[in-house]
Short mmCIF file of C-alpha atoms in Angstrom, two decimals:
data_model
loop_
_atom_site.label_atom_id
_atom_site.label_comp_id
_atom_site.label_asym_id
_atom_site.label_seq_id
_atom_site.Cartn_x
_atom_site.Cartn_y
_atom_site.Cartn_z
CA UNK S 11 93.28 94.01 82.56
CA UNK S 12 90.80 93.13 85.29
CA UNK S 13 92.27 91.40 88.33
CA UNK S 14 90.59 89.43 91.05
CA UNK S 15 91.78 88.28 94.46
CA UNK S 16 93.15 84.96 93.16
CA UNK S 17 95.19 86.65 90.40
CA UNK S 18 96.64 89.08 92.94
CA UNK S 19 97.71 86.35 95.35
CA UNK S 20 99.17 84.12 92.65
CA UNK S 21 101.36 86.81 91.19
CA UNK S 22 102.55 88.33 94.44
CA UNK S 23 103.48 84.86 95.73
CA UNK S 24 105.59 84.28 92.65
CA UNK S 25 107.30 87.61 93.20
CA UNK S 26 108.11 86.60 96.78
CA UNK S 27 110.00 83.52 95.62
CA UNK S 28 111.81 85.58 93.02
CA UNK S 29 112.89 88.10 95.64
CA UNK S 30 114.14 85.34 97.95
CA UNK S 31 116.12 83.67 95.22
CA UNK S 32 117.91 86.77 94.01
CA UNK S 33 121.52 85.94 94.82
CA UNK S 34 122.88 89.42 95.23
CA UNK S 35 126.24 89.67 96.99
CA UNK S 36 125.90 92.01 99.93
CA UNK S 37 128.74 94.32 98.93
CA UNK S 38 127.45 94.91 95.41
CA UNK S 39 123.87 95.19 96.65
CA UNK S 40 124.70 97.92 99.10
CA UNK S 41 126.80 99.85 96.61
CA UNK S 42 124.25 99.79 93.80
CA UNK S 43 122.32 102.82 95.05
CA UNK S 44 123.48 105.82 93.00
CA UNK S 45 121.25 108.55 94.34
CA UNK S 46 122.96 111.74 95.50
CA UNK S 47 122.00 113.11 98.90
CA UNK S 48 119.96 116.30 99.00
CA UNK S 49 119.04 118.76 101.75
CA UNK S 50 116.40 117.35 104.10
CA UNK S 51 113.56 119.08 105.93
CA UNK S 52 112.37 116.02 107.91
CA UNK S 53 113.85 113.13 109.87
CA UNK S 54 110.69 111.17 110.68
CA UNK S 55 107.47 110.24 108.86
CA UNK S 56 104.10 109.37 110.41
CA UNK S 57 101.55 107.98 107.94
CA UNK S 58 97.96 108.06 109.16
CA UNK S 59 96.24 105.55 106.89
CA UNK S 60 92.49 105.81 106.28
CA UNK S 61 92.10 102.24 105.03
CA UNK S 62 89.11 101.42 102.85
CA UNK S 63 88.51 104.54 100.77
CA UNK S 64 87.69 107.82 102.53
CA UNK S 65 85.05 109.91 100.72
CA UNK S 66 86.48 113.35 99.98
CA UNK S 67 83.11 115.12 99.75
CA UNK S 68 82.16 113.86 103.22
CA UNK S 69 85.49 114.69 104.89
CA UNK S 70 88.02 117.31 103.74
CA UNK S 71 86.42 118.56 100.52
CA UNK S 72 82.70 119.06 101.24
CA UNK S 73 80.24 120.08 98.54
CA UNK S 74 76.57 121.10 98.66
CA UNK S 75 74.82 119.40 101.60
CA UNK S 76 71.58 117.54 100.94
CA UNK S 77 69.87 116.13 104.05
CA UNK S 78 68.24 112.72 103.95
CA UNK S 79 64.60 112.48 102.97
CA UNK S 80 62.72 109.44 101.76
CA UNK S 81 62.23 109.49 98.01
CA UNK S 82 65.20 111.77 97.33
CA UNK S 83 67.12 111.48 94.06
CA UNK S 84 70.52 109.87 94.61
CA UNK S 85 72.16 111.96 91.90
CA UNK S 86 71.29 115.11 93.85
CA UNK S 87 73.48 114.13 96.82
CA UNK S 88 77.05 115.46 96.84
CA UNK S 89 77.67 115.62 100.61
CA UNK S 90 75.73 114.01 103.44
CA UNK S 91 77.17 116.31 106.13
CA UNK S 92 77.08 120.04 106.61
CA UNK S 93 80.32 121.90 106.04
CA UNK S 94 82.04 123.70 108.92
CA UNK S 95 84.73 126.40 108.81
CA UNK S 96 88.37 125.62 109.56
CA UNK S 97 91.01 127.97 110.89
CA UNK S 98 91.84 128.83 107.26
CA UNK S 99 89.78 131.60 105.69
CA UNK S 100 87.29 130.25 103.17
CA UNK S 101 88.23 126.58 103.72
CA UNK S 102 85.61 124.23 105.12
CA UNK S 103 85.67 120.62 106.28
CA UNK S 104 82.80 118.22 106.69
CA UNK S 105 80.97 118.31 110.02
CA UNK S 106 82.70 116.11 112.59
CA UNK S 107 86.25 117.16 111.70
CA UNK S 108 86.34 120.46 113.58
CA UNK S 109 89.40 119.56 115.67
CA UNK S 110 91.53 118.79 112.62
CA UNK S 111 90.20 121.96 111.02
CA UNK S 112 91.64 123.96 113.93
CA UNK S 113 95.22 122.76 113.26
CA UNK S 114 95.26 123.30 109.48
CA UNK S 115 97.34 126.45 110.02
CA UNK S 116 100.16 123.98 110.65
CA UNK S 117 99.83 122.00 107.42
CA UNK S 118 98.70 121.68 103.81
CA UNK S 119 95.40 120.34 102.49
CA UNK S 120 95.72 118.46 99.19
CA UNK S 121 92.42 118.10 97.32
CA UNK S 122 93.64 116.69 94.02
CA UNK S 123 95.20 113.25 94.48
CA UNK S 124 94.26 110.97 91.58
CA UNK S 125 94.49 107.22 92.14
CA UNK S 126 95.67 104.89 89.41
CA UNK S 127 93.56 103.21 86.77
CA UNK S 128 93.93 99.45 87.35
CA UNK S 129 90.74 97.96 85.95
CA UNK S 130 88.30 96.65 88.54
CA UNK S 131 88.58 98.25 91.95
CA UNK S 132 90.36 96.00 94.46
CA UNK S 133 91.31 97.61 97.76
CA UNK S 134 94.42 95.53 98.31
CA UNK S 135 95.77 96.34 94.83
CA UNK S 136 95.24 100.07 95.26
CA UNK S 137 96.74 99.95 98.75
CA UNK S 138 99.71 98.00 97.37
CA UNK S 139 100.16 100.70 94.74
CA UNK S 140 99.90 103.55 97.26
CA UNK S 141 102.41 102.03 99.69
CA UNK S 142 104.96 100.77 97.14
CA UNK S 143 104.40 103.13 94.17
CA UNK S 144 104.30 100.06 91.91
CA UNK S 145 101.26 98.48 90.29
CA UNK S 146 100.99 94.77 91.09
CA UNK S 147 102.04 92.30 89.95
CA UNK S 148 105.81 92.83 89.80
CA UNK S 149 108.49 90.27 88.99
CA UNK S 150 110.00 91.01 92.42
CA UNK S 151 108.40 92.13 95.66
CA UNK S 152 108.36 95.93 95.66
CA UNK S 153 109.40 97.40 99.04
CA UNK S 154 106.98 99.42 101.14
CA UNK S 155 107.88 103.13 101.26
CA UNK S 156 108.69 102.66 104.95
CA UNK S 157 111.23 100.00 104.02
CA UNK S 158 112.91 102.25 101.45
CA UNK S 159 113.22 104.93 104.12
CA UNK S 160 114.51 102.44 106.71
CA UNK S 161 117.11 101.16 104.22
CA UNK S 162 118.30 104.57 103.06
CA UNK S 163 118.38 106.40 106.37
CA UNK S 164 118.55 103.64 108.97
CA UNK S 165 117.14 104.01 112.47
CA UNK S 166 117.41 107.33 114.29
CA UNK S 167 117.81 105.32 117.47
CA UNK S 168 119.54 101.94 116.90
CA UNK S 169 117.31 100.32 119.50
CA UNK S 170 113.97 101.40 117.99
CA UNK S 171 112.88 99.67 114.74
CA UNK S 172 113.17 102.10 111.84
CA UNK S 173 109.78 101.06 110.39
CA UNK S 174 106.82 100.39 112.68
CA UNK S 175 103.29 99.53 111.55
CA UNK S 176 100.47 99.99 114.06
CA UNK S 177 96.90 98.72 113.92
CA UNK S 178 96.61 96.22 111.05
CA UNK S 179 95.79 92.57 111.66
CA UNK S 180 96.35 89.97 108.96
CA UNK S 181 93.84 87.34 110.02
CA UNK S 182 90.96 89.27 108.45
CA UNK S 183 89.56 89.25 104.93
CA UNK S 184 92.26 89.89 102.28
CA UNK S 185 94.93 89.37 104.93
CA UNK S 186 97.32 87.67 102.53
CA UNK S 187 96.94 90.49 100.03
CA UNK S 188 97.73 93.03 102.74
CA UNK S 189 100.87 91.11 103.66
CA UNK S 190 102.04 91.51 100.06
CA UNK S 191 102.94 95.17 100.61
CA UNK S 192 103.79 95.06 104.31
CA UNK S 193 107.26 93.93 103.33
CA UNK S 194 110.74 95.16 102.55
CA UNK S 195 110.78 92.93 99.48
CA UNK S 196 114.25 92.53 98.00
CA UNK S 197 115.72 94.99 100.52
CA UNK S 198 115.66 92.31 103.23
CA UNK S 199 113.65 91.51 106.35
CA UNK S 200 115.58 93.84 108.63
CA UNK S 201 113.98 96.78 106.79
CA UNK S 202 110.47 95.39 106.98
CA UNK S 203 107.80 96.62 109.40
CA UNK S 204 107.82 95.89 113.10
CA UNK S 205 104.16 94.97 113.50
CA UNK S 206 101.98 96.15 116.38
CA UNK S 207 98.49 94.87 115.49
CA UNK S 208 96.86 96.38 118.57
CA UNK S 209 98.32 99.42 120.37
CA UNK S 210 96.49 98.48 123.56
CA UNK S 211 98.71 95.39 123.67
CA UNK S 212 101.79 97.14 122.33
CA UNK S 213 104.10 95.92 125.06
CA UNK S 214 103.38 92.33 124.04
CA UNK S 215 105.15 93.08 120.76
CA UNK S 216 108.45 93.65 122.56
CA UNK S 217 108.52 91.04 125.31
CA UNK S 218 108.37 87.24 125.56
CA UNK S 219 104.93 85.61 125.87
CA UNK S 220 103.47 85.36 129.38
CA UNK S 221 105.16 82.56 131.32
CA UNK S 222 108.32 82.49 129.17
CA UNK S 223 111.57 83.40 130.93
CA UNK S 224 114.27 85.44 129.24
CA UNK S 225 116.60 82.41 129.10
CA UNK S 226 113.91 80.32 127.44
CA UNK S 227 113.30 83.14 124.97
CA UNK S 228 117.01 83.17 124.11
CA UNK S 229 116.89 79.43 123.45
CA UNK S 230 113.83 79.89 121.26
CA UNK S 231 115.65 82.62 119.36
CA UNK S 232 118.50 80.19 118.66
CA UNK S 233 116.00 77.55 117.58
CA UNK S 234 114.46 80.10 115.24
CA UNK S 235 117.86 80.68 113.62
CA UNK S 236 118.21 76.94 113.15
CA UNK S 237 114.78 76.75 111.56
CA UNK S 238 115.69 79.48 109.09
CA UNK S 239 118.31 77.24 107.53
CA UNK S 240 115.71 74.48 107.08
CA UNK S 241 112.96 76.77 105.74
CA UNK S 242 112.23 77.85 102.13
CA UNK S 243 114.27 80.96 102.93
CA UNK S 244 117.19 78.77 103.92
CA UNK S 245 116.84 76.63 100.82
CA UNK S 246 116.03 79.24 98.19
CA UNK S 247 116.98 82.57 99.74
CA UNK S 248 120.17 84.40 98.88
CA UNK S 249 122.89 84.85 101.50
CA UNK S 250 121.89 88.50 101.70
CA UNK S 251 118.25 87.68 102.46
CA UNK S 252 119.14 85.09 105.09
CA UNK S 253 121.56 87.43 106.82
CA UNK S 254 118.98 90.22 106.73
CA UNK S 255 116.41 87.95 108.37
CA UNK S 256 118.85 87.09 111.17
CA UNK S 257 119.63 90.76 111.72
CA UNK S 258 115.93 91.54 112.01
CA UNK S 259 115.63 89.00 114.83
CA UNK S 260 118.71 90.41 116.56
CA UNK S 261 117.23 93.91 116.43
CA UNK S 262 113.99 92.65 117.98
CA UNK S 263 115.97 91.00 120.77
CA UNK S 264 117.90 94.20 121.49
CA UNK S 265 114.64 96.14 121.72
CA UNK S 266 113.23 93.55 124.09
CA UNK S 267 115.93 94.28 126.69
CA UNK S 268 116.05 98.08 126.25
CA UNK S 269 114.48 100.87 128.35
CA UNK S 270 113.12 102.35 125.09
CA UNK S 271 110.63 99.47 124.97
CA UNK S 272 108.54 101.49 127.44
CA UNK S 273 107.44 103.65 124.50
CA UNK S 274 105.13 100.78 123.56
CA UNK S 275 103.51 100.77 127.02
CA UNK S 276 100.60 103.19 126.85
CA UNK S 277 99.75 102.62 130.50
CA UNK S 278 102.66 104.93 131.32
CA UNK S 279 100.97 107.86 129.56
CA UNK S 280 99.35 110.44 131.89
CA UNK S 281 95.60 109.86 132.11
CA UNK S 282 94.65 113.30 130.79
CA UNK S 283 96.66 112.76 127.62
CA UNK S 284 95.61 109.11 127.27
CA UNK S 285 91.92 110.02 127.44
CA UNK S 286 92.22 112.55 124.60
CA UNK S 287 93.69 109.89 122.30
CA UNK S 288 91.45 107.07 123.50
CA UNK S 289 88.83 106.97 120.75
CA UNK S 290 89.70 103.37 119.90
CA UNK S 291 92.61 101.50 118.32
CA UNK S 292 93.41 104.23 115.82
CA UNK S 293 93.45 106.99 118.42
CA UNK S 294 95.74 105.01 120.70
CA UNK S 295 97.87 104.21 117.65
CA UNK S 296 98.37 107.95 117.21
CA UNK S 297 99.45 108.17 120.84
CA UNK S 298 101.92 105.33 120.35
CA UNK S 299 103.24 107.04 117.21
CA UNK S 300 103.90 110.20 119.22
CA UNK S 301 105.71 108.21 121.95
CA UNK S 302 107.78 106.33 119.37
CA UNK S 303 108.69 109.58 117.61
CA UNK S 304 110.03 110.82 120.94
CA UNK S 305 112.22 107.69 121.14
CA UNK S 306 113.62 108.00 117.63
CA UNK S 307 111.44 105.94 115.28
CA UNK S 308 112.02 106.74 111.62
CA UNK S 309 108.78 105.72 109.84
CA UNK S 310 105.52 104.95 111.64
CA UNK S 311 102.28 103.91 109.98
CA UNK S 312 99.03 104.04 111.95
CA UNK S 313 95.96 102.60 110.25
CA UNK S 314 92.24 102.68 110.92
CA UNK S 315 92.65 99.06 109.75
CA UNK S 316 91.36 97.55 106.55
CA UNK S 317 88.69 94.92 106.92
CA UNK S 318 86.32 94.39 103.98
CA UNK S 319 83.02 96.29 104.34
CA UNK S 320 84.03 97.88 107.63
CA UNK S 321 85.55 101.22 108.62
CA UNK S 322 85.97 103.51 105.61
CA UNK S 323 84.93 100.68 103.25
CA UNK S 324 81.38 101.99 103.12
CA UNK S 325 79.40 99.91 100.63
CA UNK S 326 76.30 100.91 102.59
CA UNK S 327 75.29 103.13 105.52
CA UNK S 328 77.93 105.63 104.46
CA UNK S 329 76.43 108.52 106.40
CA UNK S 330 75.89 106.73 109.70
CA UNK S 331 79.26 104.96 109.59
CA UNK S 332 81.20 108.14 108.87
CA UNK S 333 79.81 109.67 112.04
CA UNK S 334 81.74 107.01 113.93
CA UNK S 335 84.86 107.13 111.75
CA UNK S 336 85.17 110.88 112.28
CA UNK S 337 84.91 110.41 116.03
CA UNK S 338 87.77 107.93 115.82
CA UNK S 339 90.16 110.23 113.95
CA UNK S 340 89.28 113.88 114.67
CA UNK S 341 90.53 114.31 118.22
CA UNK S 342 93.62 112.05 118.04
CA UNK S 343 94.93 113.47 114.75
CA UNK S 344 94.56 117.03 115.98
CA UNK S 345 96.17 116.18 119.34
CA UNK S 346 99.09 114.44 117.63
CA UNK S 347 99.81 117.59 115.61
CA UNK S 348 99.49 119.81 118.69
CA UNK S 349 101.74 117.57 120.79
CA UNK S 350 104.42 117.39 118.11
CA UNK S 351 104.25 121.14 117.62
CA UNK S 352 104.46 121.85 121.36
CA UNK S 353 107.52 119.61 121.75
CA UNK S 354 109.24 121.19 118.75
CA UNK S 355 109.30 117.90 116.82
CA UNK S 356 106.76 118.84 114.15
CA UNK S 357 109.35 120.88 112.26
CA UNK S 358 111.29 117.69 111.48
CA UNK S 359 108.36 115.21 111.45
CA UNK S 360 106.32 114.81 108.28
CA UNK S 361 102.76 113.71 109.10
CA UNK S 362 100.57 112.47 106.24
CA UNK S 363 96.89 111.50 106.31
CA UNK S 364 95.81 109.58 103.21
CA UNK S 365 93.56 106.88 101.73
CA UNK S 366 93.78 104.62 98.67
CA UNK S 367 90.91 106.38 96.87
CA UNK S 368 87.71 108.29 97.53
CA UNK S 369 84.00 107.52 97.16
CA UNK S 370 80.97 108.87 95.31
CA UNK S 371 77.28 108.02 95.39
CA UNK S 372 76.98 107.45 91.63
CA UNK S 373 80.38 107.07 89.88
CA UNK S 374 82.48 103.90 90.10
CA UNK S 375 86.11 104.54 89.11
CA UNK S 376 86.35 107.87 87.31
CA UNK S 377 84.07 109.57 84.78
CA UNK S 378 86.27 108.84 81.77
CA UNK S 379 87.35 105.36 82.94
CA UNK S 380 84.40 103.69 84.62
CA UNK S 381 84.83 100.17 85.95
CA UNK S 382 82.34 97.42 86.85
CA UNK S 383 79.99 98.61 89.58
CA UNK S 384 80.27 96.86 92.94
CA UNK S 385 77.52 98.67 94.83
CA UNK S 386 73.80 98.56 94.08
CA UNK S 387 72.87 102.21 94.49
CA UNK S 388 69.17 102.93 93.84
CA UNK S 389 68.37 106.07 91.84
CA UNK S 390 65.68 106.95 94.38
CA UNK S 391 66.66 106.63 98.06
CA UNK S 392 64.03 105.28 100.43
CA UNK S 393 66.27 103.89 103.20
CA UNK S 394 69.03 105.74 105.07
CA UNK S 395 71.36 102.76 104.48
CA UNK S 396 71.60 103.95 100.85
CA UNK S 397 72.38 107.53 101.92
CA UNK S 398 76.15 107.94 101.67
CA UNK S 399 79.16 107.69 99.40
CA UNK S 400 79.31 103.99 98.58
CA UNK S 401 80.97 103.62 95.18
CA UNK S 402 84.75 103.71 94.70
CA UNK S 403 85.93 106.99 93.16
CA UNK S 404 89.53 107.53 92.02
CA UNK S 405 89.52 111.00 90.45
CA UNK S 406 89.56 113.28 93.49
CA UNK S 407 91.09 112.22 96.79
CA UNK S 408 91.95 114.39 99.79
CA UNK S 409 95.22 114.21 101.72
CA UNK S 410 96.71 116.19 104.60
CA UNK S 411 100.39 116.95 105.23
CA UNK S 412 101.91 118.59 108.30
CA UNK S 413 105.42 119.50 109.40
CA UNK S 414 108.68 118.36 107.84
CA UNK S 415 109.11 121.46 105.69
CA UNK S 416 105.55 121.47 104.32
CA UNK S 417 103.79 124.84 103.87
CA UNK S 418 101.56 125.96 106.71
CA UNK S 419 97.97 127.01 106.12
CA UNK S 420 98.04 126.05 102.45
CA UNK S 421 95.66 124.34 100.01
CA UNK S 422 96.86 122.49 96.90
CA UNK S 423 94.58 121.36 94.09
CA UNK S 424 90.84 121.59 93.50
CA UNK S 425 87.88 119.38 92.60
CA UNK S 426 84.69 120.32 90.79
CA UNK S 427 81.78 121.52 92.90
CA UNK S 428 79.26 119.50 90.87
CA UNK S 429 79.20 115.78 90.06
CA UNK S 430 81.48 114.29 89.03
CA UNK S 431 83.48 116.03 91.79
CA UNK S 432 86.75 115.24 90.06
CA UNK S 433 90.16 116.92 90.13
CA UNK S 434 90.22 120.05 87.97
CA UNK S 435 93.41 121.77 89.21
CA UNK S 436 96.91 120.51 90.02
CA UNK S 437 96.39 116.74 89.89
CA UNK S 438 98.94 114.78 91.93
CA UNK S 439 99.69 111.08 91.47
CA UNK S 440 101.41 108.51 93.64
CA UNK S 441 104.96 108.85 92.31
CA UNK S 442 104.78 112.58 93.07
CA UNK S 443 103.53 111.83 96.59
CA UNK S 444 106.38 109.39 97.21
CA UNK S 445 109.04 111.66 95.76
CA UNK S 446 107.75 114.56 97.85
CA UNK S 447 108.19 112.40 100.96
CA UNK S 448 111.66 111.30 99.85
CA UNK S 449 112.58 114.90 99.06
CA UNK S 450 111.64 115.98 102.58
CA UNK S 451 113.89 113.23 103.96
CA UNK S 452 116.82 114.07 101.67
CA UNK S 453 116.56 110.89 99.58
CA UNK S 454 117.43 111.53 95.94
CA UNK S 455 114.81 110.79 93.24
CA UNK S 456 117.14 108.49 91.29
CA UNK S 457 117.81 106.16 94.25
CA UNK S 458 117.81 102.56 93.02
CA UNK S 459 119.18 99.04 93.47
CA UNK S 460 120.11 96.49 90.84
CA UNK S 461 117.60 93.66 90.89
CA UNK S 462 117.67 90.96 88.21
CA UNK S 463 120.38 93.08 86.53
CA UNK S 464 118.02 96.04 86.20
CA UNK S 465 117.76 99.19 88.31
CA UNK S 466 114.74 99.17 90.61
CA UNK S 467 113.96 102.75 91.62
CA UNK S 468 112.01 104.16 94.55
CA UNK S 469 109.44 105.21 91.95
CA UNK S 470 108.94 103.54 88.52
CA UNK S 471 111.89 104.20 86.18
CA UNK S 472 113.12 106.94 88.50
CA UNK S 473 110.89 109.45 86.74
CA UNK S 474 108.85 110.68 89.71
CA UNK S 475 109.31 114.30 90.78
CA UNK S 476 108.47 115.96 94.10
CA UNK S 477 105.76 118.62 94.14
CA UNK S 478 107.85 121.57 95.23
CA UNK S 479 104.77 123.76 95.66
CA UNK S 480 103.98 121.75 98.79
CA UNK S 481 107.14 122.95 100.52
CA UNK S 482 107.71 126.19 102.37
#
């Protein structure tokens, strides 16, 4: 079935009301999880999200380089950047990612992620699927993976929110669709993300607005509690959901008055360190993630931010725009890994770099499941704006994993060297990705809660399995 933006919004809104109305007694809700604990290799997760579709052949899986010339055949172009060696023998990255290449002895390169087939490509649907492991729409709101982790493991530090999301604003295009998966769903608001839209203003997320005294803030907090009872949540929400919402506000208030709140203040970082990370919002988000990890955050997501036709969403000018995107991520990602390793935290911190799908110059979707084309790509390229990976490609996506028990200096999976540059060895899909993360954290694969009298698992039907070959 082909879905558009209106269909997506309509169905996720209905699921929100269903989640609110689920009258699940707290005691039975909390006891419904039947997963058995397993040995963990990680305590913390940092997700570095390349929002918009990062082209694998122009980043971590380069193919034959063809420089731009007017009149060139589009089908001849596999990579628009030269390849450069990494610290791993025989493994190359695309030019512009040399710093990350130098730390790959501390992690695993995955070259065979295959995104789901969901009809027409819609970024928010594929991002929903990646972050929740469920294809929209669902009859209830599926929790974000960060919310599952927050619910199962709780905060490492009771003052620091267990799930923190850095860098995504929701007043941009497709903002409502993005909100649909930035949620704890039926698990309750207290397990949802603590949002930091801009790391340069991170401290504003944990203190009253300018000009508001602490006493006035306390009064406003009480007013907020009163408003809850008069809101749709108060009218239709279950007792569990209402109590969870109140607890989320209490946690925010505790953070506000704690010394740990300084982790959000990047002005306290030494200038030398700050300057290395300061490539923009994403780079400073990586710095904040490191500081929050030091204070005991459980799950931190840092995004390059999804805004239609910007960032990694390269419908045109793919080559020129990726020059900038690589500058944004290369230094900060490498420095984050080095800092975590130096402090000894990398061993118990799982760092993941991922994107919803890849891109290709010619193929939309995948070779055996093409979808309606969204990009007008001329067969003969006359203008550099048409030189780049502009179509959405789902059959070969690169990911990186570091720390948290993951193998060091390893490569998993392979894509073809000729178009279509699709996965040809060890394909990995989203339920395997999620279960590998849960496995590292010691969360059992059959973890579930009863929702609408049916078990709702961390991955669909509880059938997902971790990829044990990724682990040392």
